[in-house]
Short mmCIF file of C-alpha atoms and ligand atoms in Angstrom, two decimals:
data_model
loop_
_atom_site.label_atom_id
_atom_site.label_comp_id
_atom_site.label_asym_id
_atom_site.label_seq_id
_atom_site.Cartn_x
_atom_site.Cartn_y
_atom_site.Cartn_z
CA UNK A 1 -56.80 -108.33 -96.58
CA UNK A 2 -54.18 -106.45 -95.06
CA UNK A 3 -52.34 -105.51 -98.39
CA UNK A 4 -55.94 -104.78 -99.98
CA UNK A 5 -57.01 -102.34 -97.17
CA UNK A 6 -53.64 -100.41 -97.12
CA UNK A 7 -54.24 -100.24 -101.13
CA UNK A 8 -57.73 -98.98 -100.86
CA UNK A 9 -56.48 -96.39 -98.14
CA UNK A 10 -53.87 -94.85 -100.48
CA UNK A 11 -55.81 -94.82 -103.06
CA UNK A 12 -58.83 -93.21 -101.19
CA UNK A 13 -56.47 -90.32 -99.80
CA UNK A 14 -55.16 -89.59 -103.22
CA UNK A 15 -58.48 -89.23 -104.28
CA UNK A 16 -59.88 -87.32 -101.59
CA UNK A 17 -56.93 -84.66 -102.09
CA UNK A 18 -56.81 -84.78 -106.03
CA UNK A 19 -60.63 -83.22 -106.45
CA UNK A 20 -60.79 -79.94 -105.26
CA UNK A 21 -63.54 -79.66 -102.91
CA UNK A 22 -63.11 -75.69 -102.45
CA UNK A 23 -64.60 -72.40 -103.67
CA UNK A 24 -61.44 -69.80 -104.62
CA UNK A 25 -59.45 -68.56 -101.57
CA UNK A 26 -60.54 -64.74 -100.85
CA UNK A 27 -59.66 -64.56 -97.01
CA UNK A 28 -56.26 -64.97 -95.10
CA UNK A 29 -58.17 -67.64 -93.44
CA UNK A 30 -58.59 -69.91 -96.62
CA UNK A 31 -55.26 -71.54 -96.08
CA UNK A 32 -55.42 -73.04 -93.04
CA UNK A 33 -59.05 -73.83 -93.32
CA UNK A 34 -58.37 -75.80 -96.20
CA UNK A 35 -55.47 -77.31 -95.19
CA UNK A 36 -57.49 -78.49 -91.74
CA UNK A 37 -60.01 -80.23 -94.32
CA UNK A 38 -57.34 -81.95 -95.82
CA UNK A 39 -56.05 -83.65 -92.28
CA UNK A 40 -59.38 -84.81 -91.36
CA UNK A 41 -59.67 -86.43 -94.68
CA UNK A 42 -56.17 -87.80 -94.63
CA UNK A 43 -57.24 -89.17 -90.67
CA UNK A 44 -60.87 -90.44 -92.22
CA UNK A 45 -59.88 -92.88 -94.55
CA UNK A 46 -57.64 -95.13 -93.14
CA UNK A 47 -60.81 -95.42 -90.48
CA UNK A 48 -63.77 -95.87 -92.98
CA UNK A 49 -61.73 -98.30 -94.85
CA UNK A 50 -60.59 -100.49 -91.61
CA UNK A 51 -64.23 -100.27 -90.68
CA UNK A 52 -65.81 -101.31 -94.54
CA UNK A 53 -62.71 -104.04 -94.42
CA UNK A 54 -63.78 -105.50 -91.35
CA UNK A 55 -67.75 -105.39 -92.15
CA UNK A 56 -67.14 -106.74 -95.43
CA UNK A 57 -64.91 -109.43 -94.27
CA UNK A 58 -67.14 -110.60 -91.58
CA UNK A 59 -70.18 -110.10 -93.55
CA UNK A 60 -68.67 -112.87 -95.93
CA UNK A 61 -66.40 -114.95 -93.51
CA UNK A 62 -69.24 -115.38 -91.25
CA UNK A 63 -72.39 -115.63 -93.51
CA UNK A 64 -75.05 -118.55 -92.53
CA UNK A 65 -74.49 -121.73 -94.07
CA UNK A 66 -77.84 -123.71 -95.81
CA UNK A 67 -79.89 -125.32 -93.41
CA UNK A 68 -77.47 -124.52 -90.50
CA UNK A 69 -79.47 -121.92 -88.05
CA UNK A 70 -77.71 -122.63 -85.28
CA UNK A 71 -76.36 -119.28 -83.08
CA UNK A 72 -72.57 -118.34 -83.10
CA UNK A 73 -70.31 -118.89 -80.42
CA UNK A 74 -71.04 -116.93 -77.31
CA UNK A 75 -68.21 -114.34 -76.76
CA UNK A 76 -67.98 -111.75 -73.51
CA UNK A 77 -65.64 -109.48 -74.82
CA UNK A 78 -61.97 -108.90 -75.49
CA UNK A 79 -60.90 -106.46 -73.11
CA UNK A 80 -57.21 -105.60 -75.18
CA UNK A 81 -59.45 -104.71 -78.29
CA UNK A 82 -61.70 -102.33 -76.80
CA UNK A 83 -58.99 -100.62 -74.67
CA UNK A 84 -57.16 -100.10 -78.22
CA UNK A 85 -60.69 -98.93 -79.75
CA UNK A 86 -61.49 -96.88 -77.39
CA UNK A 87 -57.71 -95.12 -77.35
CA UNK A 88 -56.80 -94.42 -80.34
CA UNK A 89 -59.99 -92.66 -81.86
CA UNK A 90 -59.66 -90.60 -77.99
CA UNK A 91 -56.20 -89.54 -78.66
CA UNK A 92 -57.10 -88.36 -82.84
CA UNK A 93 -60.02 -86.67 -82.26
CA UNK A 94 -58.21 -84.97 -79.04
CA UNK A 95 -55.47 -83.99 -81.45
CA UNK A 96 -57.81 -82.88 -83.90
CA UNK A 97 -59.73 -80.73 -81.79
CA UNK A 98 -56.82 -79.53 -80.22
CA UNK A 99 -55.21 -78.36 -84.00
CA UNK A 100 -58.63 -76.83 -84.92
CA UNK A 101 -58.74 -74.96 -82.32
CA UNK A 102 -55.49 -73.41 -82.53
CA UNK A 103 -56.17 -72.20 -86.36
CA UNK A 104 -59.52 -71.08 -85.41
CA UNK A 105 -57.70 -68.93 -81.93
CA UNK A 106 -55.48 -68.25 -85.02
CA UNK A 107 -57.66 -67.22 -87.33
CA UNK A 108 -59.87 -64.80 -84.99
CA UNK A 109 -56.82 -62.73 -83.14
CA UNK A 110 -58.08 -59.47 -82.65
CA UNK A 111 -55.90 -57.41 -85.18
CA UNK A 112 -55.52 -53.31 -85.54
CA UNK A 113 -57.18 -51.34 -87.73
CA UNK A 114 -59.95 -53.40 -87.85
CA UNK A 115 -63.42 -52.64 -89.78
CA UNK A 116 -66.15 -53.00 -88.08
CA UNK A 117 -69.65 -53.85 -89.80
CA UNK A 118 -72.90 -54.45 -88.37
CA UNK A 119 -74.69 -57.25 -90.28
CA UNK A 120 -78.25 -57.85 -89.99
CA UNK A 121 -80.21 -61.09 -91.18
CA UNK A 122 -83.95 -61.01 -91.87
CA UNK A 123 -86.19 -63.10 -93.99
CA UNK A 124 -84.97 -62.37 -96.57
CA UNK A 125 -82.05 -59.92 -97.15
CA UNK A 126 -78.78 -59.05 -95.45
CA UNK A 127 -78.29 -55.58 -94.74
CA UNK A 128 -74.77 -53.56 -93.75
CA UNK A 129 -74.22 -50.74 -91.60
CA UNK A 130 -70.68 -49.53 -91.05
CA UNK A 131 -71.17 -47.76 -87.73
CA UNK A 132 -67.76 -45.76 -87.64
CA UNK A 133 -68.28 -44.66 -91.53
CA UNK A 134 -72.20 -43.94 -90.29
CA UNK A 135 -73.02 -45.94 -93.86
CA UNK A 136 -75.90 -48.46 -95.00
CA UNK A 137 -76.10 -50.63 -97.63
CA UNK A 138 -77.35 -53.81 -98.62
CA UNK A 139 -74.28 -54.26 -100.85
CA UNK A 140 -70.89 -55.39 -98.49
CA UNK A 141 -67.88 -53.69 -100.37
CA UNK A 142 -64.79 -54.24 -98.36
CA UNK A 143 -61.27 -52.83 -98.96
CA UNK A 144 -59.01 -55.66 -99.63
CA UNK A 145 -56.11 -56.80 -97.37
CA UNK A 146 -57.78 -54.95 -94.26
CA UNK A 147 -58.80 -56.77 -91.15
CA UNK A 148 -62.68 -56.86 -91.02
CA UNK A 149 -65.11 -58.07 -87.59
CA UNK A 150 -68.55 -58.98 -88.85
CA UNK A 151 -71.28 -58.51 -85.94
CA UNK A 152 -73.96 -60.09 -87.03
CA UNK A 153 -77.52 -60.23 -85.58
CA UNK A 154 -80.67 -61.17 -86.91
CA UNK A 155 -84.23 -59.71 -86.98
CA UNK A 156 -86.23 -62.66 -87.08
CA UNK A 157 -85.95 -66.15 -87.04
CA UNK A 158 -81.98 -68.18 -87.38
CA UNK A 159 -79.92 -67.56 -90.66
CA UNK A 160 -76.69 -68.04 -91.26
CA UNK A 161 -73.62 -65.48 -92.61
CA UNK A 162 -71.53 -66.96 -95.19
CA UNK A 163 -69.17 -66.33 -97.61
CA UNK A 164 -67.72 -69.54 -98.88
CA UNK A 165 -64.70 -67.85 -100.54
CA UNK A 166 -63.85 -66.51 -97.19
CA UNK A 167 -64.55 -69.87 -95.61
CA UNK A 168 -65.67 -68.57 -91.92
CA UNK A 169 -69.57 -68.63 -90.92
CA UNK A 170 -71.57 -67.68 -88.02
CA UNK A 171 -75.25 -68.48 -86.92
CA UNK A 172 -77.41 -65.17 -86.75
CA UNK A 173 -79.45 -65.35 -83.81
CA UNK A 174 -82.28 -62.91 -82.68
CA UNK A 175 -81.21 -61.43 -79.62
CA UNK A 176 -77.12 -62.45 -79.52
CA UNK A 177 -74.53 -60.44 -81.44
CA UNK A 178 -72.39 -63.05 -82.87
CA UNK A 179 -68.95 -62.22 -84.50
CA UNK A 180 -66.24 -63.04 -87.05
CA UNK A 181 -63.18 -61.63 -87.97
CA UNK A 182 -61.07 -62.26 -91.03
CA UNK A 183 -59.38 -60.11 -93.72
CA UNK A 184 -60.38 -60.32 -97.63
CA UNK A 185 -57.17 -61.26 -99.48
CA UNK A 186 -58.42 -61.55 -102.78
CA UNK A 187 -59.76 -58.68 -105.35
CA UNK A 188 -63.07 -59.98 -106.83
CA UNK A 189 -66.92 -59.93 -106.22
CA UNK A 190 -68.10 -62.65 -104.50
CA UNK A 191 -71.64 -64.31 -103.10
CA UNK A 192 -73.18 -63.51 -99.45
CA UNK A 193 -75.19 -66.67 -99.06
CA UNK A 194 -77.91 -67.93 -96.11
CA UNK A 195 -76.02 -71.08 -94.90
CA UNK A 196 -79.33 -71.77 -92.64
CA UNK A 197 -82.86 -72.90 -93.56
CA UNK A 198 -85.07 -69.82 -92.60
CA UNK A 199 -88.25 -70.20 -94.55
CA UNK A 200 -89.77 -70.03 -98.01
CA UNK A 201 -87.01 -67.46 -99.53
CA UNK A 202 -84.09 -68.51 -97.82
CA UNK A 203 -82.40 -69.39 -101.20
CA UNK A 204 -82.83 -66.09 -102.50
CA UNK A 205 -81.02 -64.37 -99.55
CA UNK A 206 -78.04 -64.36 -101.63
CA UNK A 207 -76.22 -60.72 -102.00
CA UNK A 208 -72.89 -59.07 -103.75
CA UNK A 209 -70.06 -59.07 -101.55
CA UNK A 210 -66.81 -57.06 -103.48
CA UNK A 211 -63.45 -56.67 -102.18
CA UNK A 212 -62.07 -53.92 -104.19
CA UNK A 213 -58.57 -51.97 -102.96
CA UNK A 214 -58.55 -49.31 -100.44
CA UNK A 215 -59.19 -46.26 -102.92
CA UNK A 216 -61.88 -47.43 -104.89
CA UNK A 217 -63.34 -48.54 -101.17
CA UNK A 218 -62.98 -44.48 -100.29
CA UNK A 219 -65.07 -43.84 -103.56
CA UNK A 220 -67.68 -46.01 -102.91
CA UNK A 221 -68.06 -44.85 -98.95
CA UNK A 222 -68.07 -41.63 -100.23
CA UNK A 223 -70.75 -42.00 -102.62
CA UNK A 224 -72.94 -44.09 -100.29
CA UNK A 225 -72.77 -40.69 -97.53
CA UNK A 226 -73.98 -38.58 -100.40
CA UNK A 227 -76.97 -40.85 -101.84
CA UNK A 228 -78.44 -41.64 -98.79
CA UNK A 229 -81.68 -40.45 -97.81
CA UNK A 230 -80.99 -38.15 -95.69
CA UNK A 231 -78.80 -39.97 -93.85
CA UNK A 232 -81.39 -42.75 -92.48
CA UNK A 233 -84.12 -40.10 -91.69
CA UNK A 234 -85.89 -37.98 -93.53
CA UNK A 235 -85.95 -37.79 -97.13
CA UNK A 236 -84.35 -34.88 -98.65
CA UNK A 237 -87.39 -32.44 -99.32
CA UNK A 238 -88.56 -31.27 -102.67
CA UNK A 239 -87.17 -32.75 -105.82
CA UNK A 240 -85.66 -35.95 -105.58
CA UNK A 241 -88.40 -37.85 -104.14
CA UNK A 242 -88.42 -40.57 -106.56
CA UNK A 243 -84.26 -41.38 -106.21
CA UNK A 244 -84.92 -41.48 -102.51
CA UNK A 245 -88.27 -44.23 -102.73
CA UNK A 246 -85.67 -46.14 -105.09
CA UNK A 247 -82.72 -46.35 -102.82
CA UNK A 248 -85.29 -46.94 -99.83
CA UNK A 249 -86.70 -49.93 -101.38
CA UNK A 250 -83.29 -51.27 -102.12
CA UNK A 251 -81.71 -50.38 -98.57
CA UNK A 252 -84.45 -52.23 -97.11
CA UNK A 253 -83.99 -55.12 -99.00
CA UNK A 254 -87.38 -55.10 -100.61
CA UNK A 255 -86.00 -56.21 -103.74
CA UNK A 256 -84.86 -59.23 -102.35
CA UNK A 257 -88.80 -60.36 -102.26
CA UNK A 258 -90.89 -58.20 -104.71
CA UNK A 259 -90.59 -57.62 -108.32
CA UNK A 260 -90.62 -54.16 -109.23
CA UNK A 261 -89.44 -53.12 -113.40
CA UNK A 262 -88.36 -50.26 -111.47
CA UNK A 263 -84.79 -51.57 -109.71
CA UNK A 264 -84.78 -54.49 -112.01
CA UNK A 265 -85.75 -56.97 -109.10
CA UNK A 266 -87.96 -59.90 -110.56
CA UNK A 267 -88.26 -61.63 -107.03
CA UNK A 268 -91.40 -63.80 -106.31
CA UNK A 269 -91.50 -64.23 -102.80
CA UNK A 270 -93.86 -61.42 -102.58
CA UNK A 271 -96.78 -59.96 -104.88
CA UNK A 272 -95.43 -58.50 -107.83
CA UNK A 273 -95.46 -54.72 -107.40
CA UNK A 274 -95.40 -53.87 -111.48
CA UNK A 275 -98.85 -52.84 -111.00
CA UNK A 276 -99.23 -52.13 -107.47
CA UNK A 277 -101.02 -48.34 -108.24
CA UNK A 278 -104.17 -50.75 -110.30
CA UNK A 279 -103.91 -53.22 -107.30
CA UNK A 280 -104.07 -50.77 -104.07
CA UNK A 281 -106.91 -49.33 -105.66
CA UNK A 282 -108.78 -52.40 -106.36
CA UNK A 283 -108.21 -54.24 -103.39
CA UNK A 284 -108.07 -50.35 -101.05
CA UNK A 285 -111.26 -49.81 -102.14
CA UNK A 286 -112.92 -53.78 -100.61
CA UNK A 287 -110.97 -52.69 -97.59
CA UNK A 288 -112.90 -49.17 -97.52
CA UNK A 289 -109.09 -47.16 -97.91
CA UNK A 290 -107.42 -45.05 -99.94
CA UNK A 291 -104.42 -46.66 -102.27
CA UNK A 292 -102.44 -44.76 -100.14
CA UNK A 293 -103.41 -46.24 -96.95
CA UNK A 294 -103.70 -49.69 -98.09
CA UNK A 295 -99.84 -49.27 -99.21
CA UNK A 296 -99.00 -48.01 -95.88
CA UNK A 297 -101.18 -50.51 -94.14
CA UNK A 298 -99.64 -53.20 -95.81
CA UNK A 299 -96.19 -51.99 -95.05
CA UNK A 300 -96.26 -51.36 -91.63
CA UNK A 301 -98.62 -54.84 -90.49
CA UNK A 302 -98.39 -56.85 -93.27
CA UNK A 303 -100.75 -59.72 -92.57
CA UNK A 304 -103.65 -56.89 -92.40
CA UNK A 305 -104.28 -57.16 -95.70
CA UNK A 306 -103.59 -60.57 -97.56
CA UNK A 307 -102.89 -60.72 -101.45
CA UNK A 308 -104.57 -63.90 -103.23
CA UNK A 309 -101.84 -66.88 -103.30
CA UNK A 310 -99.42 -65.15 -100.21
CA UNK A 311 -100.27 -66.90 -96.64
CA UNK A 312 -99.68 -64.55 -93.55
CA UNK A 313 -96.19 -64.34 -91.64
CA UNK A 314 -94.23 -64.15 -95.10
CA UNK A 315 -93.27 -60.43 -94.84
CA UNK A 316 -91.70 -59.24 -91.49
CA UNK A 317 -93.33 -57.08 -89.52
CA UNK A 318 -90.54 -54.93 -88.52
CA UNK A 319 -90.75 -52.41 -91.22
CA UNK A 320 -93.04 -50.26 -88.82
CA UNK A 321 -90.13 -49.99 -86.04
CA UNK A 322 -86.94 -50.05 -88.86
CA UNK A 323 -88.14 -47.14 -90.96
CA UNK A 324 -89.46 -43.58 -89.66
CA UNK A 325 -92.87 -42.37 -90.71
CA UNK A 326 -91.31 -40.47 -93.48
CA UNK A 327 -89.42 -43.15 -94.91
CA UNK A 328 -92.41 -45.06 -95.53
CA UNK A 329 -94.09 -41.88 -96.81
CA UNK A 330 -91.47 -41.74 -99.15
CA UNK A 331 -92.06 -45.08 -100.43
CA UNK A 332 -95.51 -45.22 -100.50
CA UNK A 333 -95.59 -41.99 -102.88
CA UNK A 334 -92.54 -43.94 -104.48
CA UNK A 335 -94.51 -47.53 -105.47
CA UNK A 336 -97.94 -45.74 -106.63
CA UNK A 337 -95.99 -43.78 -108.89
CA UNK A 338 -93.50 -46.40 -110.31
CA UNK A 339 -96.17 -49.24 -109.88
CA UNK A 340 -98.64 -47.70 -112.53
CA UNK A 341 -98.29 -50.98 -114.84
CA UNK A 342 -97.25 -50.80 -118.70
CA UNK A 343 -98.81 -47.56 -119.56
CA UNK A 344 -96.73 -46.23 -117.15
CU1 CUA B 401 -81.80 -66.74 -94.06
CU2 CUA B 401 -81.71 -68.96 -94.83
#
């Protein structure tokens, strides 16, 4: 038993470290990450396979005999085995502990000229502000090799920040500013995912993190300052109306619900909004309101008004308090004149 155990181990810890259980490294924090996974498998199977070993062994050495139902052998205890069962899974998961938490202290040293960006969860989008850049986005570009500290908050209910090429996560929690810090080591465009079950779209929160070098970062942060509206307020008046509605909807992570020809979005969390001009007026008018108010309406409390086949509670309510009056001015005008259907 002995010699078939200590096979079964071996071969069970080659195994385990042959497939490769990760997504590509992108972070510094990858390494030692990964290399923590591989410990706790090399501890775990030497312990599942002395477990199976002994279950199987008594499971067979001790089976009922036919027509023999009397009980086994009354035994209190064996005080040398517990004291060594007890012992030495105390003293590896100490260890353990004790070694993840020194990567982790590792991992999360406060470096300099660190990045800060704001990240904010809601059902269902991720949105980006970098508060000393005074940029939005719902797109996370990040120069590569440069320490960045995610603080991360949600508007809602719990989700969860991830990027599994960068290997750290953190729990978004209404109310509590949680934060991780790591630096992007690795040029390439990668996936923001929702690593926590927050309701009907949560596997659509999924968004375009790149890492891209420091002076294609400039040109991007650059850009952003000069496309957005107005710098978070108002839109810019007169002519570019429409651009504005466009990168509103976008910012605000509307396309991460609603399908719109539009910005290309084909989401279906939400009504379609393809022919939201035909709808507002169809549906306005049972409600006794202009399409323009039932837009707004249904923007700013949006269980007022409920579309056939979408229950209440699906859209946030916190478009009211996120974007000023003229913002959603801006994309009213913008969906009645983009949502006029084919003919459009
Ligand atoms: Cu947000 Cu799952």
């Amino acid at each position: 038993m002995v010699i078939v155990s200590s096979v079964a181990t071996i071969v069970g810890i080659a195994i385990s470290l042959w497939i490769d259980w990760f997504p590509e490294q992108a972070s510094t924090a990858s390494d030692d990450i990964d290399l923590l996974y591989d410990v706790l498998l090399i501890a775990s199977v030497p312990i599942f396979v002395l477990v199976m070993s002994v279950a199987l062994y008594s499971v067979f050495a001790f089976r009922a005999r036919p027509g023999d139902l009397s009980d086994g052998a009354p035994i209190h205890g064996n005080t040398r085995l517990e004291v060594v069962w007890v012992t030495i899974p105390f003293i590896m998961v100490t260890a353990l502990a004790i070694y993840g938490w020194v990567v982790l202290d590792d991992i999360e040293a406060k470096k300099s000229n660190t990045l800060v960006v704001n990240v904010t969860a809601q059902q269902f989008a991720w949105s980006f502000e970098y508060p000393a850049e005074k940029v939005r986005s719902t797109g996370l570009v990040l120069p590569k090799d440069r320490p960045v500290e995610f603080r991360i908050n949600s508007k809602d209910v719990l989700h969860d920040f991830w990027v599994p090429e960068f290997r750290l996560k953190s729990d978004a929690v209404p109310g509590i500013t949680t934060k991780i810090r790591l630096t992007p080591s690795r040029l390439g465009s990668y996936d923001v995912v929702c690593a926590e079950l927050c309701g009907i779209g949560h596997s659509t929160m999924r968004q375009e993190v790149r890492v891209v070098n420091s002076g294609e970062y400039d040109d991007w942060l650059a850009k952003k300052r000069q496309s957005a509206p107005g710098g978070g307020g108002a839109p810019p008046p007169g002519g570019d109306q429409a651009a504005a509605g466009k990168q509103l909807f976008t910012d605000t992570g509307c396309n991460a619900c609603h399908t719109l020809a539009d910005v290309g979005s084909n989401a279906t969390i939400g009504p379609d909004l393809n022919n939201i001009a035909a709808d507002a007026a169809k549906y306005g008018k049972q409600e006794g309101q202009s399409p323009e108010e039932y837009v707004k309406a249904s923007i700013e409390n949006p269980d007022a008004f409920l579309v056939p086949k979408f229950g209440k509670g699906i859209m946030p309510p916190t478009y009211k308090d996120d974007l000023s009056p003229a913002e959603i001015d801006t994309l009213v005008k913008y969906l009645l004149d983009v949502g006029g259907g084919e003919g459009k």
